[in-house]
Short mmCIF file of C-alpha atoms in Angstrom, two decimals:
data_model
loop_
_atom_site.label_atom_id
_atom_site.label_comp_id
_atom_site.label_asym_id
_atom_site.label_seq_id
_atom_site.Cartn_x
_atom_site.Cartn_y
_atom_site.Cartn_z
CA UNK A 1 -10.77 -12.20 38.21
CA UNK A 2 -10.31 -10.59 34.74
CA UNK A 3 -8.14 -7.56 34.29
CA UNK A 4 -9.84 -4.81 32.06
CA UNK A 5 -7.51 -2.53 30.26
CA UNK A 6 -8.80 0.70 28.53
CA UNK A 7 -6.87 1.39 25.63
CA UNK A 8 -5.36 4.59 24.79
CA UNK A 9 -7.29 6.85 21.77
CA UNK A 10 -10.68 4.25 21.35
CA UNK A 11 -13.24 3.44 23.33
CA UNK A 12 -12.17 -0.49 23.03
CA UNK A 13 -11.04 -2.98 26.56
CA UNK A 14 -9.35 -5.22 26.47
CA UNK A 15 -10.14 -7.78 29.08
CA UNK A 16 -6.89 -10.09 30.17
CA UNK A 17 -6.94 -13.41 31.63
CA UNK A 18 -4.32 -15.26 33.97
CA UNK A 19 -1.10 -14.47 33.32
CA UNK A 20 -1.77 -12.63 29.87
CA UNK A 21 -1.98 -15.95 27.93
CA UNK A 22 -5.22 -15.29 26.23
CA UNK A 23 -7.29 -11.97 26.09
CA UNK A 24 -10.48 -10.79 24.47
CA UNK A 25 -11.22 -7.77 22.65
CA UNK A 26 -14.71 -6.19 21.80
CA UNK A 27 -14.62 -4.67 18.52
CA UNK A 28 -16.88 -3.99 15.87
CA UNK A 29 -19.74 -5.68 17.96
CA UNK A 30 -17.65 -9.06 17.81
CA UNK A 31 -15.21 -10.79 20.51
CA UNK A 32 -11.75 -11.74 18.93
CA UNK A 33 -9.55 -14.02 20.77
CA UNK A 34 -5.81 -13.14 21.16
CA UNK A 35 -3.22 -15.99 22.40
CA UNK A 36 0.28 -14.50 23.07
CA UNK A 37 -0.84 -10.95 23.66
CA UNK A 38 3.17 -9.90 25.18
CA UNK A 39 4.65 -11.43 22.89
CA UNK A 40 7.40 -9.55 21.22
CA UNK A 41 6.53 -8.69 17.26
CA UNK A 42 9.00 -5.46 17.31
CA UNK A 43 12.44 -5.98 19.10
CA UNK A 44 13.81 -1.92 18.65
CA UNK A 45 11.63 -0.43 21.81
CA UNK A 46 9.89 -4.51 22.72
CA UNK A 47 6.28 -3.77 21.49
CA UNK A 48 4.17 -6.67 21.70
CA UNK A 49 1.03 -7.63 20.02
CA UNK A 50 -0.99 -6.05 22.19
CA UNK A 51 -0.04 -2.97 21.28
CA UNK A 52 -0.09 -3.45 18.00
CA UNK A 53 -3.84 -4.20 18.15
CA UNK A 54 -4.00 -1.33 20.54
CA UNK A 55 -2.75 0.59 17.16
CA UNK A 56 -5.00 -0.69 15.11
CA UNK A 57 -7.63 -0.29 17.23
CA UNK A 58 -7.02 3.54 17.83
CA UNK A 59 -6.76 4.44 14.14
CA UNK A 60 -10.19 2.74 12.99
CA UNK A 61 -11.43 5.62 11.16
CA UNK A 62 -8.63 6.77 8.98
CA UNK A 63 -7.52 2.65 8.72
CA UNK A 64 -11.23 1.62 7.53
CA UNK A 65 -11.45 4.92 4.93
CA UNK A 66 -8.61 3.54 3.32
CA UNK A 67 -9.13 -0.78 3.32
CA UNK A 68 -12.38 -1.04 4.40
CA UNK A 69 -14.31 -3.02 1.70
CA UNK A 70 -11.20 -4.14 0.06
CA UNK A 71 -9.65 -7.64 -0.19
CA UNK A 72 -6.18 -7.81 1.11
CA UNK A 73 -3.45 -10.02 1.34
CA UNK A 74 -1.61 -11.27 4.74
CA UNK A 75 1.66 -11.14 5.08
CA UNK A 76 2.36 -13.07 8.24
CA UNK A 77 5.22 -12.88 10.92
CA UNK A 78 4.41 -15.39 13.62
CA UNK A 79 7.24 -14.64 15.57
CA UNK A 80 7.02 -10.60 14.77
CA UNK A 81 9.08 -8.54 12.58
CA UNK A 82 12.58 -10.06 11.51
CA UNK A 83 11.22 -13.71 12.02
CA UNK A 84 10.07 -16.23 9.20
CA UNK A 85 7.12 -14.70 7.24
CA UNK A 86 4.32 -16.14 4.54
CA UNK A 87 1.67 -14.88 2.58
CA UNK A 88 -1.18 -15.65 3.31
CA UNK A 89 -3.05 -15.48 0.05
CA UNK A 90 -6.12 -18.06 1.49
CA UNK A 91 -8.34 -17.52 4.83
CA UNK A 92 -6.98 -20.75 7.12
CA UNK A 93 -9.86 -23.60 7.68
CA UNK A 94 -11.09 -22.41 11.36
CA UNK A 95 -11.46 -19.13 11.19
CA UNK A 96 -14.30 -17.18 12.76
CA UNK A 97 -17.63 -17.73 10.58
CA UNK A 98 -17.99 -14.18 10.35
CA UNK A 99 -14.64 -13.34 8.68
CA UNK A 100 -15.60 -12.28 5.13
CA UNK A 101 -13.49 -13.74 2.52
CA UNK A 102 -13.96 -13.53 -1.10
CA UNK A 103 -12.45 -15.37 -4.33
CA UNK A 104 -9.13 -13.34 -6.25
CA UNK A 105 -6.79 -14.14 -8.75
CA UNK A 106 -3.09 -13.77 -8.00
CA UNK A 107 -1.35 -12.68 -10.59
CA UNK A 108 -0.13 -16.08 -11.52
CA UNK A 109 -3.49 -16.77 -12.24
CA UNK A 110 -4.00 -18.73 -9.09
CA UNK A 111 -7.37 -18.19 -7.23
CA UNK A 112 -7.61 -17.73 -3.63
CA UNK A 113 -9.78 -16.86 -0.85
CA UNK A 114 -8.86 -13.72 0.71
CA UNK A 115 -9.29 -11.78 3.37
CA UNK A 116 -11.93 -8.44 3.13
CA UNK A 117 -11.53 -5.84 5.75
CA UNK A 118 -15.31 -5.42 6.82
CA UNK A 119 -14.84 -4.25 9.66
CA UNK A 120 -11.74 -3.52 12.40
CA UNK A 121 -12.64 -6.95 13.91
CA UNK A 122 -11.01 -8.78 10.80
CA UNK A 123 -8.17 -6.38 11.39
CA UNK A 124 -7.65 -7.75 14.93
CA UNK A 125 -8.44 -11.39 13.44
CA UNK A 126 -5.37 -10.74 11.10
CA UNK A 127 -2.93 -9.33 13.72
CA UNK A 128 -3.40 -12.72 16.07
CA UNK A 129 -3.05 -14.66 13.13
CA UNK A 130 0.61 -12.68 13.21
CA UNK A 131 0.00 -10.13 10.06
CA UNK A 132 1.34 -6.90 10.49
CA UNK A 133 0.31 -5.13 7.84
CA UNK A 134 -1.76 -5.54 4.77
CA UNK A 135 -1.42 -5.82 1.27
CA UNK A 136 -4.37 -3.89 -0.40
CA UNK A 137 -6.26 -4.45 -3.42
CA UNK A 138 -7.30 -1.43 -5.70
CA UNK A 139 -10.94 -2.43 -5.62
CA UNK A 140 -13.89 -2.91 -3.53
CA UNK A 141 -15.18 -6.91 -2.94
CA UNK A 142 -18.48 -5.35 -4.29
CA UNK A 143 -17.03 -4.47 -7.07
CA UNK A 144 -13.81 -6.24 -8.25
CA UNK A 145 -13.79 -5.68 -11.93
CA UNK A 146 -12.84 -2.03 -11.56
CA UNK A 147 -9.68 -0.49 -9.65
CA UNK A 148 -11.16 2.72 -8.25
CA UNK A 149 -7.35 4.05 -7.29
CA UNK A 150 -4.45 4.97 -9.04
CA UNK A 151 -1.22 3.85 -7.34
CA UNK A 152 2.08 5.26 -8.08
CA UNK A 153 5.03 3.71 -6.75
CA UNK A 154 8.15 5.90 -6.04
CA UNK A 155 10.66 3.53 -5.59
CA UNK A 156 14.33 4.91 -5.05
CA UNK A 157 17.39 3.14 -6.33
CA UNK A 158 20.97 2.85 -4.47
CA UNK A 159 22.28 5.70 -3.87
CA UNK A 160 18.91 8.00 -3.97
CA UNK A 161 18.35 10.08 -1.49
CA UNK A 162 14.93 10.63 0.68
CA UNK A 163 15.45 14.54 -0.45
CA UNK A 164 15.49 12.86 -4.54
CA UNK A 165 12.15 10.91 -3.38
CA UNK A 166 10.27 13.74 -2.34
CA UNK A 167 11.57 15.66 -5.27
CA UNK A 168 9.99 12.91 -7.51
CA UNK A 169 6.50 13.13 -5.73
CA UNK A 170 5.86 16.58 -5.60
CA UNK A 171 6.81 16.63 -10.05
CA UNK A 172 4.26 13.82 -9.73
CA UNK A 173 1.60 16.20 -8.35
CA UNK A 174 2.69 18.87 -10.64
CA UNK A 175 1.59 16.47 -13.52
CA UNK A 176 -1.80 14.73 -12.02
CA UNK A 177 -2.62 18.76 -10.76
CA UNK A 178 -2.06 19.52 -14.91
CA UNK A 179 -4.81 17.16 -15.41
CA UNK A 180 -7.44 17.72 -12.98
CA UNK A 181 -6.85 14.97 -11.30
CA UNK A 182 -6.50 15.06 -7.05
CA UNK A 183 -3.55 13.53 -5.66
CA UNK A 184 -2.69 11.98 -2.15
CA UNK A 185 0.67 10.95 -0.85
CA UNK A 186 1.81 8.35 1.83
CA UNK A 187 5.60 7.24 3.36
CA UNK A 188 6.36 3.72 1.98
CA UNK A 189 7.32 2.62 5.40
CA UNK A 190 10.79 2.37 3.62
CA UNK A 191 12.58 4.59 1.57
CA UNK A 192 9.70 5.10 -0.53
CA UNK A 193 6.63 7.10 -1.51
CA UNK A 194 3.19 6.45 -2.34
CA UNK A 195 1.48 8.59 -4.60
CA UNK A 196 -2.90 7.58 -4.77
CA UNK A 197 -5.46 9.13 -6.93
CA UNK A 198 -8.77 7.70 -6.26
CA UNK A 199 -10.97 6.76 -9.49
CA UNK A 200 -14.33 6.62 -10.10
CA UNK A 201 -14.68 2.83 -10.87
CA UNK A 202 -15.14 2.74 -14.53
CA UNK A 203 -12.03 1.03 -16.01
CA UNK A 204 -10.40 -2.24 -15.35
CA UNK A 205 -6.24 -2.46 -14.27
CA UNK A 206 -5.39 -2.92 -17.13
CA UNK A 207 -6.27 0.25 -18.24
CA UNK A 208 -5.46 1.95 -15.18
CA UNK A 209 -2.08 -0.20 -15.84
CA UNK A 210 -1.37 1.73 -19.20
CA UNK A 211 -2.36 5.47 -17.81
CA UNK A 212 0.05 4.85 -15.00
CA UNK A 213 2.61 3.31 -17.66
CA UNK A 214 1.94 7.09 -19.54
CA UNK A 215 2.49 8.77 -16.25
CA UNK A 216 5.69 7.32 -15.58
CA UNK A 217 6.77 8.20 -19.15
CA UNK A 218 5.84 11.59 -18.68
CA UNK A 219 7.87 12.03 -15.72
CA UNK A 220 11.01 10.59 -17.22
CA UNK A 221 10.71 12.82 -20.34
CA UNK A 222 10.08 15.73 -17.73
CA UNK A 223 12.75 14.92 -15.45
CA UNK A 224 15.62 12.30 -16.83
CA UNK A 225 17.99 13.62 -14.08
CA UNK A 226 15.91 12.15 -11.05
CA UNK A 227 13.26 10.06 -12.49
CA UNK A 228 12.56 6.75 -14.75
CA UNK A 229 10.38 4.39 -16.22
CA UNK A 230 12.75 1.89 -16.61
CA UNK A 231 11.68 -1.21 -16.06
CA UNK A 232 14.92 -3.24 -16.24
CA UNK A 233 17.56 -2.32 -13.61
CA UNK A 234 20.18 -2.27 -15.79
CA UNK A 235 18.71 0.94 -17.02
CA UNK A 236 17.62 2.73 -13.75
CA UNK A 237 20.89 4.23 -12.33
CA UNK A 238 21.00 6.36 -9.62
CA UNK A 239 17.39 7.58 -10.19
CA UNK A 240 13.88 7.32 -8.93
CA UNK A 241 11.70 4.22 -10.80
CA UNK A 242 8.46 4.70 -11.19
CA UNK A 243 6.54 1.38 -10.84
CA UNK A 244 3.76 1.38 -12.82
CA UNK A 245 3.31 -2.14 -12.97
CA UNK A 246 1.85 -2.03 -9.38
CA UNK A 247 -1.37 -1.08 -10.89
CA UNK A 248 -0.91 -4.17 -12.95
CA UNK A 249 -4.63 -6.85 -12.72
CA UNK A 250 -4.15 -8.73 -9.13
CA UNK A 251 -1.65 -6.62 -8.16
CA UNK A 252 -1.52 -5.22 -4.78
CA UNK A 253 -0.16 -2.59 -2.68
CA UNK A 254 1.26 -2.20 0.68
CA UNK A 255 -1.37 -0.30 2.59
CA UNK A 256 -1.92 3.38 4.60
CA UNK A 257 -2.05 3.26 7.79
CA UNK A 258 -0.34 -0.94 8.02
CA UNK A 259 2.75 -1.77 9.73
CA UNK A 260 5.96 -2.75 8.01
CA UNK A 261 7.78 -5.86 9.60
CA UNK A 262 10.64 -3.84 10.64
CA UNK A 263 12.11 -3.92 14.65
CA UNK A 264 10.69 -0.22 14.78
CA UNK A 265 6.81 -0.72 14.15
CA UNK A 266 7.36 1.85 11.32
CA UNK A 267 3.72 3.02 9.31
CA UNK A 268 2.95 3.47 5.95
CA UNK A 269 1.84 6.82 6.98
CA UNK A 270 -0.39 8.98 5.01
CA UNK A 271 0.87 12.78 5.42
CA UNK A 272 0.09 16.17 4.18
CA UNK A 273 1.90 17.16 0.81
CA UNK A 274 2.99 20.24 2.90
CA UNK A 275 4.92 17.54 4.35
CA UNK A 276 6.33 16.31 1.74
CA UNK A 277 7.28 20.21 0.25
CA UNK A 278 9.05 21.05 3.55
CA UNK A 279 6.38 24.13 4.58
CA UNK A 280 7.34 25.50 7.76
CA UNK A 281 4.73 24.55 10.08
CA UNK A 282 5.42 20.86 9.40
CA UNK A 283 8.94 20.25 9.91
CA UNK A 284 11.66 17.84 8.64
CA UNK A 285 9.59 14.64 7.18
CA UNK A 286 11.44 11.52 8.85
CA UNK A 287 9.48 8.35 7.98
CA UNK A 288 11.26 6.17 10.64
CA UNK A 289 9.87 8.33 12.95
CA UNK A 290 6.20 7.43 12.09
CA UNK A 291 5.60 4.32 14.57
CA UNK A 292 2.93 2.46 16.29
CA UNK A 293 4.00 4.72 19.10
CA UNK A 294 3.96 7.93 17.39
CA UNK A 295 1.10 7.92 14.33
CA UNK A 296 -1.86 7.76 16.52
CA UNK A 297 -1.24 10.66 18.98
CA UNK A 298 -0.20 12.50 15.00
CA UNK A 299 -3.80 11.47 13.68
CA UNK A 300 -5.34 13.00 16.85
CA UNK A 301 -3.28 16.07 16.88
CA UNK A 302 -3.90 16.48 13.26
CA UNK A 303 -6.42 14.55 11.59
CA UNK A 304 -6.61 12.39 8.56
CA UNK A 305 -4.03 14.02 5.58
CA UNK A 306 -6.74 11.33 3.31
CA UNK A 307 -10.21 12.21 4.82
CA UNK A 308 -11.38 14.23 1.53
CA UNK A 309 -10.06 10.93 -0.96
CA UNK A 310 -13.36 9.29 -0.69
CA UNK A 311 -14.97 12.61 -2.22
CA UNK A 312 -12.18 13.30 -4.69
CA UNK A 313 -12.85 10.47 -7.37
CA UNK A 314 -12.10 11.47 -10.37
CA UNK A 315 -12.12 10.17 -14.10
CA UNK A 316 -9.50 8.41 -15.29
CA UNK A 317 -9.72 10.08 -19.43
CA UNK A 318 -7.49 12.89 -18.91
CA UNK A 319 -4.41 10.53 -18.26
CA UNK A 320 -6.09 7.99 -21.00
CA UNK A 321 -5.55 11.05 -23.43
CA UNK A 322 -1.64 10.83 -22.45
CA UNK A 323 -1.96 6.90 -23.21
CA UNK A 324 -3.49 7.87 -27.16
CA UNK A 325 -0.95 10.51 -27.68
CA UNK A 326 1.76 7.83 -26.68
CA UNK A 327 0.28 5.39 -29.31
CA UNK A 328 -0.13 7.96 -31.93
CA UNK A 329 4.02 8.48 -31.24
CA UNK A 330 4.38 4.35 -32.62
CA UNK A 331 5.13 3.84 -28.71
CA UNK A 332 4.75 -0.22 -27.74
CA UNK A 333 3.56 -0.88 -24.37
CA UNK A 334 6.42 -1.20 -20.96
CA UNK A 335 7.13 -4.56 -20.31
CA UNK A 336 4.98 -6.14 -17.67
CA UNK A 337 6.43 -8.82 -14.81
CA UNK A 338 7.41 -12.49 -15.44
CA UNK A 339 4.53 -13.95 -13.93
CA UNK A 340 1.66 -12.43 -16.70
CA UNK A 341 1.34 -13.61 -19.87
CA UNK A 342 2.99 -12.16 -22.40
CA UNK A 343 0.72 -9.60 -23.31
CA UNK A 344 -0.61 -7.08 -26.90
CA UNK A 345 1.92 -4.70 -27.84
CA UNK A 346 4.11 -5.51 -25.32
CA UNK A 347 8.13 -5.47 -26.16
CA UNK A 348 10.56 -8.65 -25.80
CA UNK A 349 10.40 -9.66 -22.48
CA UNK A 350 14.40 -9.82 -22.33
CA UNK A 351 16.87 -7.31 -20.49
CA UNK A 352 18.62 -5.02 -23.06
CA UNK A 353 22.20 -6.54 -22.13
CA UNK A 354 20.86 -9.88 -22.30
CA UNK A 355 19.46 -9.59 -26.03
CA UNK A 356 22.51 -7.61 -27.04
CA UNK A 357 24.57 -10.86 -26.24
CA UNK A 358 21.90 -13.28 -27.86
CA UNK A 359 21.86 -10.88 -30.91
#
C-alpha cells in the first residue's frame, strides 16, 4: 500500500511508493512524477528533494506573485547543490504535454524554448528535472516585448561588507522614493541585494536598460565612497557595483522566493526594507539564515514583504527624465556585455588598462 504524507504549510500529499523510489504529487489539478525523492540536493543539514518540493509547494502564493506568467531559465543540479550543473535554456523532448513553453532569445541571439511558470505544477516539473531555482525573465509570456520590472543588482566587491550592501540599497530607495517610484528589496541568496520596481509594461529593455544605466550613475555621483557604476573591474575597488546591465534585452534574473545551489538551501528571500534599515522589531538581517527550513514558517508568521508589487506599477518617465538630462551632459551610453552587439552610442568595448597599452 501507498504511504500518504501531508506536507507541512499546503494542503498538498504526497503519496510514496515502495521504498521511496518514485512518488506522486497533486498540484495545481495535475499529477507530477518524482524519481529519487531522498535524494540528497543540500549536503549542510541532508535535505532531499522532497523537501525541496515540500518548499515550493508551501510558498505557492508569494512564489506564483512573483514568476507566475514569466518564462524562466533552469539551472539544473542533478546531483543537488555542489554537483555538475547546466542551463537549461530548452524544455527536454518528453516532457509532460501540459508544460507551457514559449520561444526566447538568449542574449547571444540564440532562440530557445523555455520554460513558463503557469502554474506550481511546472515548478515541481522543474525541481525533478534537478533545478533549484529559477532564472526569471522581466516579462510576462503574454507579453514579451515589454519588461514590466526594474531590476537593480547590488553586487558587492572583495572586501565589501553585508553592512556596505545594505547601505547601498536603502540610498537606492532614497533615489527611486525621489521619483515616485515604489521600491521592493530581496537577499541575493549571496552576498547580494536585489532591488525591484515593478513597471507598467510600456517600454522595451532596452529602455528600461538605459534608466537603470542613469540610476546607477546617480548613485555613484551621490555616493563615490560605497557605490559604482563601473562596469570594468579594474575600476570598481572596494565598492558596491551596480549592475545595470541585468536589465539588459534577454537578460535574466535570479528569482524571489528560488533556491541557490548552495549545501544550505539558502533563498533569495524577499524581506521588509525595515529589514534591511535595522528597525528594532526585525532584528539582525542574516541571509544565510533564510533556508528551505526557515522561509516558509517566516512567510506564515509574517506574510509576503512583496504582496502590494502587483498594485504598485508605476511609469517608467521619471527615471527616463534622468536618462535626457544625462544626454543633454554629452554622456555616451555604459558599455554593455560581450555577447550583444556592439550597440548606438555605446563607448569602446575595451578595459581602460587594456587601451592605455594599445594606445
Amino acid at each position: 500500500m501507498p504511504t500518504v504524507i501531508a506536507l507541512p504549510w499546503t494542503r498538498y500529499y504526497i503519496i510514496l511508493g515502495a521504498l521511496a523510489e518514485q512518488m506522486e504529487i497533486q498540484a495545481a489539478g495535475r499529477t507530477v512524477s518524482v524519481s529519487n525523492p531522498d535524494k540528497v540536493f543540500f549536503s549542510k543539514r541532508g535535505e532531499t528533494k522532497a523537501d525541496l518540493i515540500s518548499y515550493y509547494l508551501a510558498i505557492e502564493v508569494p512564489l506564483m506573485a512573483a514568476m507566475g506568467g514569466r518564462p524562466v531559465l533552469m539551472e539544473r543540479y542533478p546531483d543537488g547543490a555542489g554537483g555538475k550543473s547546466f542551463f537549461q535554456k530548452r524544455v527536454p523532448k518528453g516532457a509532460p504535454e501540459w508544460v507551457r513553453t514559449m520561444t526566447v532569445a538568449t542574449p547571444n541571439g540564440t532562440m530557445s524554448n523555455a520554460l513558463v511558470v503557469d502554474d506550481i505544477a511546472h515548478v515541481v516539473w522543474a525541481v525533478q528535472m534537478g533545478c533549484l531555482g529559477f532564472h526569471v525573465w522581466p516579462s510576462k509570456a503574454v507579453d514579451p516585448a515589454h519588461a514590466d520590472e526594474l531590476r537593480i543588482d547590488l553586487d558587492p566587491q572583495s572586501g565589501v561588507s553585508f553592512d556596505e550592501v545594505k547601505e547601498a540599497a536603502l540610498e537606492t530607495r532614497a533615489a527611486f522614493d525621489e521619483l515616485g517610484m515604489a521600491s521592493y528589496v530581496k537577499t541575493s541568496g549571496s552576498r547580494g541585494l536585489h532591488v525591484y520596481v515593478p513597471l507598467l509594461a510600456k517600454w522595451n529593455s532596452i529602455t528600461v536598460r538605459a534608466a537603470a544605466v542613469a540610476m546607477a550613475r546617480e548613485l555613484a555621483w551621490r555616493r563615490p565612497d560605497l557605490v559604482t557604476d563601473a562596469w570594468w573591474k579594474e575600476e570598481r575597488g572596494q565598492r558596491v557595483f551596480i549592475d545595470y546591465n541585468q536589465n539588459a534585452p534577454h537578460k535574466t534574473v535570479f528569482g524571489a522566493w528560488s533556491v541557490r545551489p548552495r549545501v544550505g538551501a539558502v533563498v533569495s528571500t524577499p524581506i521588509d526594507w525595515d529589514d534591511v534599515a535595522g528597525g528594532a522589531s526585525f532584528g539582525e538581517l542574516k541571509p544565510d539564515e533564510l533556508t528551505i527550513q526557515t522561509v516558509p514558517a517566516r512567510v506564515a508568521e509574517r506574510g509576503n514583504p512583496w504582496v502590494e508589487m502587483a498594485d504598485s506599477a508605476v511609469s517608467l518617465e521619471p527615471l527616463l527624465e534622468w536618462v535626457r538630462r544625462d544626454l543633454d551632459k554629452g554622456l555616451m551610453d555604459a558599455p554593455w556585455p560581450p555577447q550583444y552587439p556592439k550597440m548606438p552610442g555605446e563607448p569602446p568595448r575595451v578595459a581602460p588598462s587594456r587601451a592605455k597599452s594599445e594606445s
